[in-house]
Coordinates of C-alpha atoms and ligand atoms in Angstrom, one line a residue:
M775 CA -4.5 1.9 -85.9
S776 CA -2.8 0.9 -89.1
D777 CA -0.1 3.2 -90.5
P778 CA -1.3 6.8 -90.9
V779 CA -1.2 8.6 -94.3
V780 CA -2.2 12.0 -95.6
V781 CA -4.3 12.6 -98.7
A782 CA -2.3 15.3 -100.6
L783 CA -3.3 17.3 -103.7
D784 CA -1.5 20.1 -105.6
V785 CA -3.9 21.7 -108.0
G786 CA -2.4 23.6 -110.9
G787 CA -3.8 25.4 -113.9
T788 CA -3.2 22.3 -116.1
G789 CA -2.7 19.3 -113.8
M790 CA -3.2 18.0 -110.3
K791 CA -0.4 16.1 -108.6
C792 CA -1.9 13.8 -106.0
A793 CA -0.4 11.4 -103.5
L794 CA -0.7 9.5 -100.3
V795 CA 2.1 10.8 -98.1
R796 CA 3.3 9.2 -94.8
P797 CA 4.1 11.6 -91.9
D798 CA 7.8 11.4 -92.6
G799 CA 7.3 12.6 -96.1
A800 CA 7.6 9.2 -97.9
V801 CA 5.2 8.8 -100.8
H802 CA 3.1 5.7 -100.6
H803 CA 1.2 6.2 -103.8
E804 CA 1.1 8.9 -106.5
E805 CA -1.3 9.9 -109.3
R806 CA -1.9 12.7 -111.7
H807 CA -5.0 14.1 -113.2
P808 CA -5.8 16.9 -115.7
T809 CA -7.4 20.0 -114.0
R810 CA -9.4 20.9 -117.1
A811 CA -9.8 24.4 -115.7
E812 CA -11.9 25.5 -118.7
R813 CA -14.9 23.7 -117.2
G814 CA -15.1 26.3 -114.5
P815 CA -14.3 26.4 -110.7
Q816 CA -17.4 24.3 -109.7
A817 CA -16.4 21.4 -111.9
V818 CA -12.8 21.6 -110.8
T819 CA -13.8 21.7 -107.2
E820 CA -15.9 18.5 -107.7
T821 CA -12.9 16.8 -109.4
I822 CA -10.7 17.8 -106.4
L823 CA -13.1 16.2 -104.0
T824 CA -13.7 13.1 -106.0
V825 CA -9.9 12.5 -106.5
A826 CA -9.3 13.1 -102.7
E827 CA -12.1 10.7 -101.9
G828 CA -10.6 8.1 -104.2
L829 CA -7.2 8.5 -102.6
A830 CA -8.7 7.9 -99.1
V831 CA -10.4 4.7 -100.4
R832 CA -7.1 3.6 -101.9
A833 CA -5.3 4.2 -98.6
R834 CA -7.8 2.0 -96.7
A835 CA -7.6 -0.7 -99.4
D836 CA -3.8 -0.7 -98.9
G837 CA -4.2 -1.1 -95.1
L838 CA -3.4 2.5 -94.2
T839 CA -5.4 5.0 -92.2
P840 CA -6.0 8.4 -93.9
I841 CA -5.7 11.0 -91.1
A842 CA -6.0 14.3 -93.0
T843 CA -6.3 16.0 -96.3
G844 CA -3.9 18.7 -97.6
I845 CA -4.8 20.7 -100.7
A846 CA -2.5 23.3 -102.4
V847 CA -3.9 25.8 -104.9
P848 CA -2.5 28.8 -106.8
G849 CA -3.6 32.4 -106.4
V850 CA -4.7 34.2 -103.3
V851 CA -5.3 31.7 -100.5
D852 CA -6.8 32.3 -97.1
E853 CA -5.0 29.5 -95.2
L854 CA -6.5 30.3 -91.8
N855 CA -10.1 29.9 -93.1
G856 CA -9.3 27.4 -95.8
V857 CA -10.7 29.5 -98.7
A858 CA -9.3 29.7 -102.2
V859 CA -10.0 33.4 -102.6
W860 CA -8.9 34.1 -106.1
S861 CA -7.0 32.3 -108.9
A862 CA -6.4 33.5 -112.4
N863 CA -5.7 30.1 -114.0
V864 CA -8.2 27.9 -112.1
G865 CA -10.9 30.5 -111.7
F866 CA -11.5 30.1 -108.0
R867 CA -13.5 32.9 -106.3
D868 CA -14.0 32.4 -102.6
V869 CA -14.3 28.6 -102.7
P870 CA -14.3 27.1 -99.1
L871 CA -12.2 24.1 -100.1
K872 CA -11.1 23.1 -96.6
E873 CA -14.7 22.9 -95.4
L874 CA -15.8 21.1 -98.5
A875 CA -13.0 18.5 -98.2
E876 CA -13.8 18.0 -94.5
Q877 CA -17.4 17.3 -95.3
R878 CA -16.7 15.0 -98.2
L879 CA -13.9 12.9 -96.6
D880 CA -14.8 13.3 -92.9
L881 CA -11.2 14.1 -92.1
P882 CA -9.5 17.3 -91.0
A883 CA -8.3 19.3 -94.0
A884 CA -5.9 22.1 -94.7
L885 CA -5.6 24.4 -97.6
G886 CA -2.4 26.1 -98.7
H887 CA -0.8 28.2 -101.4
D888 CA 1.0 26.1 -104.0
V889 CA 4.3 28.0 -103.8
R890 CA 4.2 28.6 -100.0
V891 CA 3.6 24.9 -99.3
G892 CA 6.3 24.0 -101.9
A893 CA 8.6 26.2 -99.8
L894 CA 7.6 24.2 -96.7
A895 CA 8.5 21.0 -98.4
E896 CA 11.8 22.2 -99.8
A897 CA 12.7 23.7 -96.3
R898 CA 11.9 20.5 -94.4
L899 CA 12.5 17.6 -96.9
G900 CA 14.5 19.2 -99.8
A901 CA 17.3 21.6 -100.4
G902 CA 16.7 23.7 -97.3
R903 CA 16.9 20.7 -94.9
G904 CA 18.5 21.6 -91.6
R905 CA 18.2 25.4 -92.1
R906 CA 16.0 27.5 -89.9
H907 CA 15.1 30.3 -92.4
V908 CA 14.5 29.5 -96.0
L909 CA 13.3 31.5 -99.0
F910 CA 12.0 29.3 -101.9
V911 CA 11.6 31.1 -105.2
A912 CA 9.7 29.4 -108.0
I913 CA 10.7 30.8 -111.4
G914 CA 8.4 29.6 -114.2
T915 CA 5.7 31.4 -116.2
G916 CA 5.7 33.8 -113.2
I917 CA 7.8 34.3 -110.1
A918 CA 6.6 33.6 -106.6
G919 CA 8.3 33.1 -103.3
G920 CA 7.6 31.3 -100.0
L921 CA 9.3 32.2 -96.8
V922 CA 9.8 29.5 -94.1
I923 CA 10.6 30.6 -90.6
D924 CA 11.7 28.0 -88.2
G925 CA 10.0 25.3 -90.2
R926 CA 6.7 27.2 -90.6
G927 CA 5.4 28.9 -93.7
Y928 CA 4.6 32.6 -93.5
P929 CA 1.3 33.3 -95.3
G930 CA 1.0 37.0 -94.4
A931 CA -2.0 38.9 -93.0
H932 CA -4.1 38.4 -96.2
G933 CA -2.7 35.1 -97.6
A934 CA -0.6 37.0 -100.1
A935 CA 2.9 37.0 -98.7
G936 CA 5.9 36.0 -100.9
E937 CA 4.9 37.9 -104.1
L938 CA 8.6 38.5 -104.9
G939 CA 7.6 38.5 -108.6
H940 CA 6.0 41.8 -108.2
V941 CA 8.9 43.6 -106.5
V942 CA 9.8 46.4 -109.0
V943 CA 13.5 45.9 -109.9
R944 CA 13.5 47.9 -113.1
P945 CA 11.4 51.1 -112.7
G946 CA 9.7 51.9 -116.0
G947 CA 10.7 48.5 -117.3
A948 CA 8.7 45.8 -119.0
E949 CA 5.0 45.7 -118.5
C950 CA 3.8 43.2 -116.0
G951 CA 0.5 41.3 -115.8
C952 CA -0.2 43.0 -112.5
G953 CA -0.3 46.4 -114.1
L954 CA 3.0 47.7 -112.9
R955 CA 6.2 48.0 -114.9
G956 CA 9.6 46.5 -114.3
C957 CA 8.4 43.8 -111.8
L958 CA 10.9 41.0 -111.3
E959 CA 8.4 38.7 -113.0
A960 CA 8.3 40.9 -116.1
E961 CA 12.2 40.9 -116.2
A962 CA 13.3 37.5 -115.2
S963 CA 10.6 34.8 -115.4
A964 CA 11.0 32.0 -117.9
K965 CA 8.2 33.5 -119.9
S966 CA 9.7 37.0 -120.1
V967 CA 13.2 35.6 -120.9
G968 CA 11.8 33.7 -123.8
R969 CA 9.7 36.7 -124.9
K970 CA 12.6 39.1 -124.7
Y971 CA 14.9 36.9 -126.8
A972 CA 12.1 36.3 -129.3
E973 CA 11.6 40.0 -129.7
L974 CA 15.3 40.8 -130.2
S975 CA 16.2 37.8 -132.4
G976 CA 13.0 37.8 -134.4
E977 CA 12.7 34.1 -133.7
A978 CA 9.2 33.5 -132.5
G979 CA 8.7 30.7 -130.0
A980 CA 12.2 30.8 -128.5
T981 CA 12.0 29.5 -124.9
A982 CA 14.0 30.4 -121.8
F983 CA 15.6 27.0 -122.1
D984 CA 16.8 27.8 -125.6
V985 CA 18.2 31.1 -124.3
A986 CA 20.0 29.3 -121.5
T987 CA 21.6 26.7 -123.7
R988 CA 22.6 29.2 -126.4
A989 CA 24.0 31.6 -123.8
A990 CA 26.1 28.7 -122.4
R991 CA 27.4 28.0 -126.0
G992 CA 28.4 31.7 -126.2
E993 CA 25.8 33.2 -128.5
E994 CA 26.1 36.9 -127.8
L995 CA 22.4 37.9 -127.9
A996 CA 21.4 35.0 -125.7
R997 CA 24.2 35.8 -123.3
Q998 CA 22.9 39.3 -123.0
V999 CA 19.3 38.4 -122.4
W1000 CA 20.3 35.8 -119.9
L1001 CA 22.6 38.2 -118.1
D1002 CA 19.9 40.8 -117.9
A1003 CA 17.5 38.3 -116.3
V1004 CA 20.2 37.1 -113.9
E1005 CA 20.9 40.6 -112.8
A1006 CA 17.3 41.4 -112.3
L1007 CA 16.9 38.3 -110.3
A1008 CA 19.9 39.2 -108.1
D1009 CA 18.5 42.6 -107.5
G1010 CA 15.2 41.1 -106.4
L1011 CA 16.9 38.5 -104.2
L1012 CA 19.0 41.1 -102.6
T1013 CA 15.9 43.1 -101.6
A1014 CA 14.4 39.9 -100.1
Q1015 CA 17.7 39.2 -98.3
A1016 CA 17.6 42.8 -96.8
L1017 CA 14.1 42.1 -95.5
Y1018 CA 14.4 38.4 -94.4
D1019 CA 18.1 37.6 -93.9
V1020 CA 17.5 33.9 -94.7
G1021 CA 20.3 31.3 -94.6
V1022 CA 19.4 29.7 -97.9
V1023 CA 17.6 30.7 -101.1
V1024 CA 16.2 27.7 -102.9
L1025 CA 15.6 28.3 -106.6
G1026 CA 12.9 26.1 -108.3
G1027 CA 10.5 26.2 -111.2
G1028 CA 11.3 25.8 -114.9
L1029 CA 14.1 28.3 -115.1
A1030 CA 16.0 26.4 -112.4
E1031 CA 16.3 23.5 -114.8
A1032 CA 19.2 25.5 -116.2
G1033 CA 21.1 24.3 -113.2
D1034 CA 24.6 25.8 -112.9
D1035 CA 23.9 28.1 -115.9
L1036 CA 21.6 29.9 -113.6
L1037 CA 23.0 29.3 -110.1
L1038 CA 26.6 30.3 -110.9
P1039 CA 25.9 33.7 -112.4
V1040 CA 23.2 34.5 -109.8
R1041 CA 25.7 33.7 -107.0
A1042 CA 28.3 35.9 -108.7
A1043 CA 25.8 38.8 -109.3
I1044 CA 24.7 38.6 -105.6
A1045 CA 28.3 38.6 -104.4
E1046 CA 28.9 41.7 -106.5
R1047 CA 26.0 43.5 -104.9
V1048 CA 26.1 42.7 -101.2
T1049 CA 27.2 45.4 -98.8
F1050 CA 26.0 45.0 -95.2
H1051 CA 23.9 41.9 -96.1
R1052 CA 24.9 38.4 -95.0
S1053 CA 24.9 36.4 -98.2
P1054 CA 22.5 33.5 -98.3
E1055 CA 23.5 30.2 -99.9
I1056 CA 21.9 29.9 -103.3
V1057 CA 20.9 26.3 -104.2
R1058 CA 18.7 24.5 -106.6
A1059 CA 15.4 22.9 -105.5
E1060 CA 15.5 19.2 -105.0
L1061 CA 11.9 18.1 -105.0
G1062 CA 10.9 19.2 -108.5
D1063 CA 7.2 19.4 -109.2
T1064 CA 6.3 17.2 -106.3
A1065 CA 7.1 20.0 -103.8
G1066 CA 3.6 21.4 -103.7
C1067 CA 2.0 18.0 -103.1
L1068 CA 4.4 17.1 -100.3
G1069 CA 4.0 20.5 -98.8
S1070 CA 0.3 20.3 -98.7
A1071 CA 0.7 17.0 -96.8
L1072 CA 3.1 18.7 -94.3
L1073 CA 0.6 21.6 -93.9
A1074 CA -2.2 19.1 -93.1
L1075 CA -0.1 17.3 -90.6
D1076 CA 0.9 20.6 -88.9
S1077 CA -2.7 21.9 -88.6
R1078 CA -3.8 18.5 -87.3
S1079 CA -1.2 18.6 -84.6
G1080 CA -2.3 22.1 -83.7
K1081 CA 0.8 23.9 -84.8
P1082 CA 0.3 27.3 -86.4
Ligands
ZN2190 ZN1 3.9 42.7 -111.4

């Protein structure tokens, strides 16, 4: 058999990152496509299958053997049965993507949650390499986490584990999209940092990135908003640490682009708060927005080899 390769897709609300990935994580070929979610879940599903099929054809043309398909999607994902249960931004409602991909490509397939498979990739190929227990936290429009235990992702009983963004860190605080108040996501996501600063400064359209750079330059209001977010994040991470006792926390997503302007104060805020906890190392993600795609390939390889 010629060299094996996995067809890997990471489907987001706006775009799909797709690749042919070798079993060691090396990317043979990469392509991106718009999701165009406004067309509805049926059309998006058809695009996913067509793109996956095209990648398999490409693999064979390049003298490689496609051996599995891995697909990552956002929302609630039943990994065991391969069903995209629910997604706000793509519109999936109980779509059996694993089965559909297996029928279309005639290859074994695996379906995973975008952040949880991103965690898998960071734990094995990225910033968590060499560590047994890794918590990956993606901070962007929302906040989500993925726990990797001994190199395996933890999906939870209902495919909904890792919703760190909806841990309440400020009771009675800012309103969250989930209906609660004071969720970590409502206090420390890139979106909420930008919104809070815009409200207080009266400057519409200010982004979390603006806040980070202005805070670094010493602007008082920006510093305060940034510090509030950092402290909320530290409270959320400390709760996670009390539960999971991981060796390393990998921070990814848009807010982590702030680099040391985020990492240094988060490390300091955690150090201030720890009592009995063993402090995790806090590091920045290494794989950027390819983590989901690489992780879906890893998930496909794992399920193919019969690992849980
Ligand atoms: Zn919430």
